Structures are given as C-alpha cells and as structure tokens.
C-alpha cells in the first residue's frame, strides 16, 4: 500500500475569514475525493475566535473595544472555547480524511498533541500533556492550543503554537476558558527559533505521526468572497444568544 500524500501550503500572514473560506473549500474537495489532503501553515492578523463552547464572559472586552485595538472577533465551527491568534504564532489547519483505523476523534487530537510535543522537543523545550486539558503545556502554561472540527470524517482547523507571540494579547480573553492557567511561548522560554524553522519541524513530525508523506506546494489563492454568517453569530454571542 502506498503512503498517503500530505500537501503543505505555507500561507504567510493572512486574515481569518478568507482563510476559513479556503479551509471550507478544501474540505469539500477532499470529501468529494478530488482534493489533496492538506496542512496549511500560517500566521493570522490579531483575531479572537469563538469555538462551539464559547462563553461571553471569557471575552473580557466589548466588540467596540476590540475594534479600537484592531482585533477581530469571529465565530468558527471548531471545538473548544475562546482563543486568540496573532503574529508570531504558527497556526496549522489540517484537512484530512480520517480513514480506516483513524476514525477516533480523541485519538486524532492526541496525534496533533504528539506532533506539537515532538516539535517542542526538537527545540529542547520540555512540554507535556495535562490531565483533563487539551493542548500542550510547559508546567501550568499553555504553549500549544488545539481545536478541531470533523465533518463526514474529514477534518478542519487544528493547532496554534506560540513562537514570538505577544502574550499580552491573551489578556483580552480567558484562554480556552481556563482561569487558573497562563500562556507561554518559545521566546518567553528563551528559544529564539524562527517561524520557518519551527514550521520545518512541524512538517516532518506531521508526516511521521499521521503516516503521510509531506510535500510542499505553492500557497493557494485566498477566496475573494466568503460568508458573512460569522458576523450574525458574533452578534448573537455578544447579545448572549450564541447559536450556530
């Protein structure tokens, strides 16, 4: 049996909604059987995203205040609560078909954690899982967050890994709804690795853990048009009636 291929696209720094639209388009292509399984690697402009379990009290500023700070507030279909994305943070979006022997969502999330743990170890950062809390941790501080969506056994979303992220931005929220935990980054831990070098190791480790052969390809063009439904959901969230 030939090993499955994993297309790698380094997108650079992109806005959230066009990238979400690209994810959704690639998800449809993969589900239909003609699109390549893909890992998108990128940074986002400052944005707070709402998972399906998001609670209003975990966003500590009003939408008006966030606009003044040039931070978007966007609803998304991933699991989890509230998180922040911004420059200096590597975001990885997997569009994969979970085939025979892979159709276990908890096991899939465990594999993403393993990819992050191996990558951190490559840079001599000792991280671990924490019982009852998703993501990867350095003591009581989260360095890598995970939020996924699986529809018809095709995945979307993925992980965020703090490299040189401005950690003060997390003061805008209660990260993942966890009041008693902090956040950290490569830079705070004294590791000054570049985004590109960390991406290199994420690619290698993704291939090894997921059993796929990664190959790099040109970045896809971002869609020029995308749904405004997220705005409606955000308005519901602000008004305390968050439903997708």
mmCIF file of C-alpha atoms in Angstrom:
data_model
loop_
_atom_site.group_PDB
_atom_site.id
_atom_site.type_symbol
_atom_site.label_atom_id
_atom_site.label_comp_id
_atom_site.label_asym_id
_atom_site.label_seq_id
_atom_site.Cartn_x
_atom_site.Cartn_y
_atom_site.Cartn_z
ATOM 1 C CA UNK A 1 0.000 0.000 0.000
ATOM 2 C CA UNK A 2 1.428 3.384 -0.990
ATOM 3 C CA UNK A 3 1.793 6.028 1.700
ATOM 4 C CA UNK A 4 -0.754 8.838 1.537
ATOM 5 C CA UNK A 5 0.463 12.277 0.464
ATOM 6 C CA UNK A 6 0.094 15.442 2.550
ATOM 7 C CA UNK A 7 0.203 18.751 0.679
ATOM 8 C CA UNK A 8 1.908 21.530 2.667
ATOM 9 C CA UNK A 9 0.987 25.142 1.925
ATOM 10 C CA UNK A 10 2.790 27.952 3.755
ATOM 11 C CA UNK A 11 0.306 30.803 3.551
ATOM 12 C CA UNK A 12 2.235 33.578 5.307
ATOM 13 C CA UNK A 13 0.208 36.080 7.351
ATOM 14 C CA UNK A 14 -3.469 36.088 6.401
ATOM 15 C CA UNK A 15 -6.828 37.347 7.635
ATOM 16 C CA UNK A 16 -9.077 34.832 9.378
ATOM 17 C CA UNK A 17 -12.282 34.802 7.305
ATOM 18 C CA UNK A 18 -10.699 34.293 3.852
ATOM 19 C CA UNK A 19 -8.585 31.514 5.331
ATOM 20 C CA UNK A 20 -11.680 29.919 6.837
ATOM 21 C CA UNK A 21 -13.307 30.028 3.408
ATOM 22 C CA UNK A 22 -10.260 28.336 1.882
ATOM 23 C CA UNK A 23 -10.406 25.629 4.556
ATOM 24 C CA UNK A 24 -14.074 25.034 3.824
ATOM 25 C CA UNK A 25 -13.442 24.816 0.078
ATOM 26 C CA UNK A 26 -10.577 22.345 0.534
ATOM 27 C CA UNK A 27 -12.705 20.324 2.971
ATOM 28 C CA UNK A 28 -15.389 19.939 0.294
ATOM 29 C CA UNK A 29 -12.786 18.932 -2.302
ATOM 30 C CA UNK A 30 -11.216 16.321 -0.021
ATOM 31 C CA UNK A 31 -14.609 14.915 0.934
ATOM 32 C CA UNK A 32 -15.545 14.699 -2.761
ATOM 33 C CA UNK A 33 -12.349 12.734 -3.402
ATOM 34 C CA UNK A 34 -10.522 15.059 -5.785
ATOM 35 C CA UNK A 35 -8.766 17.470 -3.428
ATOM 36 C CA UNK A 36 -5.398 16.827 -1.753
ATOM 37 C CA UNK A 37 -5.124 16.241 1.967
ATOM 38 C CA UNK A 38 -3.511 19.451 3.185
ATOM 39 C CA UNK A 39 -1.735 21.112 6.067
ATOM 40 C CA UNK A 40 -1.979 24.904 5.863
ATOM 41 C CA UNK A 41 0.706 26.686 7.915
ATOM 42 C CA UNK A 42 0.253 30.391 8.572
ATOM 43 C CA UNK A 43 0.023 33.335 10.918
ATOM 44 C CA UNK A 44 -3.132 35.350 11.458
ATOM 45 C CA UNK A 45 -3.656 39.027 11.954
ATOM 46 C CA UNK A 46 -4.967 39.647 15.510
ATOM 47 C CA UNK A 47 -8.248 37.806 15.988
ATOM 48 C CA UNK A 48 -10.269 36.241 18.796
ATOM 49 C CA UNK A 49 -12.139 33.146 17.681
ATOM 50 C CA UNK A 50 -15.154 31.559 19.295
ATOM 51 C CA UNK A 51 -15.424 27.794 19.476
ATOM 52 C CA UNK A 52 -18.735 25.984 19.804
ATOM 53 C CA UNK A 53 -18.456 26.060 23.606
ATOM 54 C CA UNK A 54 -17.515 29.746 23.846
ATOM 55 C CA UNK A 55 -18.862 31.738 26.796
ATOM 56 C CA UNK A 56 -19.372 35.506 26.630
ATOM 57 C CA UNK A 57 -17.639 36.112 29.961
ATOM 58 C CA UNK A 58 -14.423 34.664 28.544
ATOM 59 C CA UNK A 59 -14.091 37.622 26.160
ATOM 60 C CA UNK A 60 -13.034 40.395 28.544
ATOM 61 C CA UNK A 61 -13.534 43.370 26.219
ATOM 62 C CA UNK A 62 -16.512 44.642 24.243
ATOM 63 C CA UNK A 63 -16.631 44.364 20.485
ATOM 64 C CA UNK A 64 -16.162 48.159 20.246
ATOM 65 C CA UNK A 65 -13.046 47.984 22.436
ATOM 66 C CA UNK A 66 -11.660 45.121 20.366
ATOM 67 C CA UNK A 67 -12.176 47.133 17.170
ATOM 68 C CA UNK A 68 -10.254 50.004 18.728
ATOM 69 C CA UNK A 69 -7.410 47.577 19.394
ATOM 70 C CA UNK A 70 -7.705 46.274 15.800
ATOM 71 C CA UNK A 71 -8.625 42.780 16.966
ATOM 72 C CA UNK A 72 -11.366 40.912 15.106
ATOM 73 C CA UNK A 73 -13.971 38.768 16.864
ATOM 74 C CA UNK A 74 -15.104 35.828 14.739
ATOM 75 C CA UNK A 75 -17.209 32.726 15.313
ATOM 76 C CA UNK A 76 -15.958 29.408 13.974
ATOM 77 C CA UNK A 77 -17.161 25.831 13.916
ATOM 78 C CA UNK A 78 -14.202 24.305 15.761
ATOM 79 C CA UNK A 79 -14.485 22.715 19.168
ATOM 80 C CA UNK A 80 -13.451 24.465 22.353
ATOM 81 C CA UNK A 81 -13.997 27.875 23.904
ATOM 82 C CA UNK A 82 -12.284 31.208 23.179
ATOM 83 C CA UNK A 83 -8.770 31.634 21.822
ATOM 84 C CA UNK A 84 -6.512 34.294 20.335
ATOM 85 C CA UNK A 85 -4.450 34.177 17.136
ATOM 86 C CA UNK A 86 -1.913 36.765 16.091
ATOM 87 C CA UNK A 87 1.501 37.448 14.592
ATOM 88 C CA UNK A 88 4.321 35.293 15.919
ATOM 89 C CA UNK A 89 2.028 32.291 16.366
ATOM 90 C CA UNK A 90 2.086 29.358 13.956
ATOM 91 C CA UNK A 91 -1.402 28.149 13.110
ATOM 92 C CA UNK A 92 -1.795 24.776 11.431
ATOM 93 C CA UNK A 93 -5.004 23.690 9.698
ATOM 94 C CA UNK A 94 -5.285 20.017 8.750
ATOM 95 C CA UNK A 95 -7.715 18.962 6.022
ATOM 96 C CA UNK A 96 -7.523 15.173 6.243
ATOM 97 C CA UNK A 97 -9.711 12.175 5.593
ATOM 98 C CA UNK A 98 -9.773 10.004 8.688
ATOM 99 C CA UNK A 99 -9.798 6.582 7.103
ATOM 100 C CA UNK A 100 -9.821 3.048 8.406
ATOM 101 C CA UNK A 101 -8.137 2.873 11.794
ATOM 102 C CA UNK A 102 -8.205 6.674 12.163
ATOM 103 C CA UNK A 103 -11.874 7.331 12.909
ATOM 104 C CA UNK A 104 -11.408 8.244 16.551
ATOM 105 C CA UNK A 105 -11.652 11.967 17.265
ATOM 106 C CA UNK A 106 -9.963 11.743 20.664
ATOM 107 C CA UNK A 107 -7.171 9.713 19.073
ATOM 108 C CA UNK A 108 -6.847 12.294 16.302
ATOM 109 C CA UNK A 109 -6.474 15.122 18.828
ATOM 110 C CA UNK A 110 -3.894 13.026 20.664
ATOM 111 C CA UNK A 111 -1.913 12.767 17.420
ATOM 112 C CA UNK A 112 -1.926 16.533 16.972
ATOM 113 C CA UNK A 113 -0.655 16.888 20.545
ATOM 114 C CA UNK A 114 2.084 14.398 19.719
ATOM 115 C CA UNK A 115 3.131 16.450 16.680
ATOM 116 C CA UNK A 116 3.454 19.533 18.879
ATOM 117 C CA UNK A 117 5.309 17.681 21.639
ATOM 118 C CA UNK A 118 7.846 16.268 19.176
ATOM 119 C CA UNK A 119 8.343 19.694 17.634
ATOM 120 C CA UNK A 120 8.905 21.330 21.006
ATOM 121 C CA UNK A 121 11.386 18.590 21.922
ATOM 122 C CA UNK A 122 13.275 19.333 18.691
ATOM 123 C CA UNK A 123 13.978 22.774 20.165
ATOM 124 C CA UNK A 124 14.782 21.451 23.650
ATOM 125 C CA UNK A 125 11.519 22.657 25.148
ATOM 126 C CA UNK A 126 10.159 20.196 27.674
ATOM 127 C CA UNK A 127 6.385 20.169 27.331
ATOM 128 C CA UNK A 128 3.684 17.698 28.294
ATOM 129 C CA UNK A 129 0.002 16.908 28.188
ATOM 130 C CA UNK A 130 -2.074 17.917 31.205
ATOM 131 C CA UNK A 131 -4.812 15.632 32.520
ATOM 132 C CA UNK A 132 -8.259 16.912 31.600
ATOM 133 C CA UNK A 133 -6.941 19.832 29.495
ATOM 134 C CA UNK A 134 -6.322 19.772 25.776
ATOM 135 C CA UNK A 135 -3.212 21.215 24.151
ATOM 136 C CA UNK A 136 0.416 21.076 25.252
ATOM 137 C CA UNK A 137 1.814 22.695 28.362
ATOM 138 C CA UNK A 138 5.041 23.861 29.943
ATOM 139 C CA UNK A 139 4.225 23.386 33.606
ATOM 140 C CA UNK A 140 0.993 25.379 34.122
ATOM 141 C CA UNK A 141 1.316 27.480 30.964
ATOM 142 C CA UNK A 142 -0.147 26.533 27.610
ATOM 143 C CA UNK A 143 2.195 26.870 24.641
ATOM 144 C CA UNK A 144 0.106 25.000 22.068
ATOM 145 C CA UNK A 145 -3.686 25.075 21.681
ATOM 146 C CA UNK A 146 -5.833 22.619 19.730
ATOM 147 C CA UNK A 147 -9.335 22.990 18.318
ATOM 148 C CA UNK A 148 -10.688 20.741 15.583
ATOM 149 C CA UNK A 149 -13.811 20.029 13.623
ATOM 150 C CA UNK A 150 -14.560 16.695 11.974
ATOM 151 C CA UNK A 151 -17.398 16.512 9.465
ATOM 152 C CA UNK A 152 -18.080 13.317 7.499
ATOM 153 C CA UNK A 153 -14.683 12.119 8.775
ATOM 154 C CA UNK A 154 -12.868 14.987 7.082
ATOM 155 C CA UNK A 155 -11.057 17.347 9.457
ATOM 156 C CA UNK A 156 -10.762 21.120 9.665
ATOM 157 C CA UNK A 157 -8.943 23.567 11.954
ATOM 158 C CA UNK A 158 -6.043 22.245 14.042
ATOM 159 C CA UNK A 159 -3.488 23.901 16.311
ATOM 160 C CA UNK A 160 -1.820 27.157 17.328
ATOM 161 C CA UNK A 161 1.755 27.224 18.626
ATOM 162 C CA UNK A 162 3.178 30.341 20.289
ATOM 163 C CA UNK A 163 6.612 31.263 18.934
ATOM 164 C CA UNK A 164 7.147 35.012 19.342
ATOM 165 C CA UNK A 165 3.513 35.841 20.076
ATOM 166 C CA UNK A 166 2.762 38.975 22.102
ATOM 167 C CA UNK A 167 1.462 37.198 25.189
ATOM 168 C CA UNK A 168 -0.196 40.379 26.487
ATOM 169 C CA UNK A 169 -2.824 39.840 23.779
ATOM 170 C CA UNK A 170 -4.147 36.884 25.770
ATOM 171 C CA UNK A 171 -5.224 39.381 28.447
ATOM 172 C CA UNK A 172 -8.156 40.147 26.136
ATOM 173 C CA UNK A 173 -9.687 36.756 26.942
ATOM 174 C CA UNK A 174 -9.761 33.876 29.369
ATOM 175 C CA UNK A 175 -7.803 31.477 27.124
ATOM 176 C CA UNK A 176 -9.845 28.335 26.486
ATOM 177 C CA UNK A 177 -11.997 29.317 29.472
ATOM 178 C CA UNK A 178 -9.274 28.284 31.958
ATOM 179 C CA UNK A 179 -8.951 30.875 34.730
ATOM 180 C CA UNK A 180 -6.113 29.213 36.628
ATOM 181 C CA UNK A 181 -3.648 28.760 33.756
ATOM 182 C CA UNK A 182 -1.250 31.002 31.850
ATOM 183 C CA UNK A 183 0.282 31.020 28.407
ATOM 184 C CA UNK A 184 3.878 30.932 27.240
ATOM 185 C CA UNK A 185 5.900 30.942 24.036
ATOM 186 C CA UNK A 186 9.209 29.852 22.548
ATOM 187 C CA UNK A 187 10.551 33.373 23.057
ATOM 188 C CA UNK A 188 9.479 33.600 26.695
ATOM 189 C CA UNK A 189 11.252 30.298 27.308
ATOM 190 C CA UNK A 190 14.441 31.660 25.743
ATOM 191 C CA UNK A 191 14.178 29.830 22.409
ATOM 192 C CA UNK A 192 14.593 32.240 19.506
ATOM 193 C CA UNK A 193 13.840 29.817 16.672
ATOM 194 C CA UNK A 194 12.363 31.334 13.527
ATOM 195 C CA UNK A 195 8.823 30.687 12.340
ATOM 196 C CA UNK A 196 10.211 28.970 9.231
ATOM 197 C CA UNK A 197 12.438 26.563 11.175
ATOM 198 C CA UNK A 198 9.618 25.583 13.503
ATOM 199 C CA UNK A 199 7.350 25.038 10.505
ATOM 200 C CA UNK A 200 10.006 22.761 9.022
ATOM 201 C CA UNK A 201 9.892 20.512 12.086
ATOM 202 C CA UNK A 202 6.091 20.610 12.236
ATOM 203 C CA UNK A 203 6.025 19.322 8.652
ATOM 204 C CA UNK A 204 8.404 16.439 9.398
ATOM 205 C CA UNK A 205 6.592 15.474 12.590
ATOM 206 C CA UNK A 206 3.156 15.714 10.980
ATOM 207 C CA UNK A 207 4.235 13.252 8.317
ATOM 208 C CA UNK A 208 5.676 10.830 10.870
ATOM 209 C CA UNK A 209 2.774 10.925 13.328
ATOM 210 C CA UNK A 210 -0.021 10.912 10.743
ATOM 211 C CA UNK A 211 1.607 8.329 8.476
ATOM 212 C CA UNK A 212 1.689 10.580 5.432
ATOM 213 C CA UNK A 213 4.344 11.815 3.031
ATOM 214 C CA UNK A 214 4.536 15.631 3.189
ATOM 215 C CA UNK A 215 5.378 17.617 0.073
ATOM 216 C CA UNK A 216 5.419 21.383 -0.321
ATOM 217 C CA UNK A 217 3.307 23.200 -2.885
ATOM 218 C CA UNK A 218 2.527 26.786 -3.756
ATOM 219 C CA UNK A 219 0.097 28.612 -1.497
ATOM 220 C CA UNK A 220 -3.457 28.666 -2.809
ATOM 221 C CA UNK A 221 -5.110 31.988 -3.580
ATOM 222 C CA UNK A 222 -7.474 33.140 -0.853
ATOM 223 C CA UNK A 223 -11.147 33.407 -1.850
ATOM 224 C CA UNK A 224 -12.302 36.955 -2.583
ATOM 225 C CA UNK A 225 -15.804 36.240 -1.348
ATOM 226 C CA UNK A 226 -16.805 34.471 1.812
ATOM 227 C CA UNK A 227 -19.812 34.070 4.077
ATOM 228 C CA UNK A 228 -20.826 36.867 6.450
ATOM 229 C CA UNK A 229 -22.737 34.387 8.605
ATOM 230 C CA UNK A 230 -19.984 34.563 11.209
ATOM 231 C CA UNK A 231 -20.976 38.191 11.867
ATOM 232 C CA UNK A 232 -24.526 37.131 12.671
ATOM 233 C CA UNK A 233 -23.221 34.504 15.067
ATOM 234 C CA UNK A 234 -20.930 37.046 16.751
ATOM 235 C CA UNK A 235 -23.869 39.412 17.233
ATOM 236 C CA UNK A 236 -25.811 36.593 18.864
ATOM 237 C CA UNK A 237 -22.789 35.857 21.048
ATOM 238 C CA UNK A 238 -22.483 39.498 22.163
ATOM 239 C CA UNK A 239 -26.207 39.516 22.974
ATOM 240 C CA UNK A 240 -25.914 36.302 24.967
ATOM 241 C CA UNK A 241 -27.726 34.027 22.495
ATOM 242 C CA UNK A 242 -24.846 32.183 20.844
ATOM 243 C CA UNK A 243 -26.173 29.552 18.441
ATOM 244 C CA UNK A 244 -24.756 28.210 15.179
#
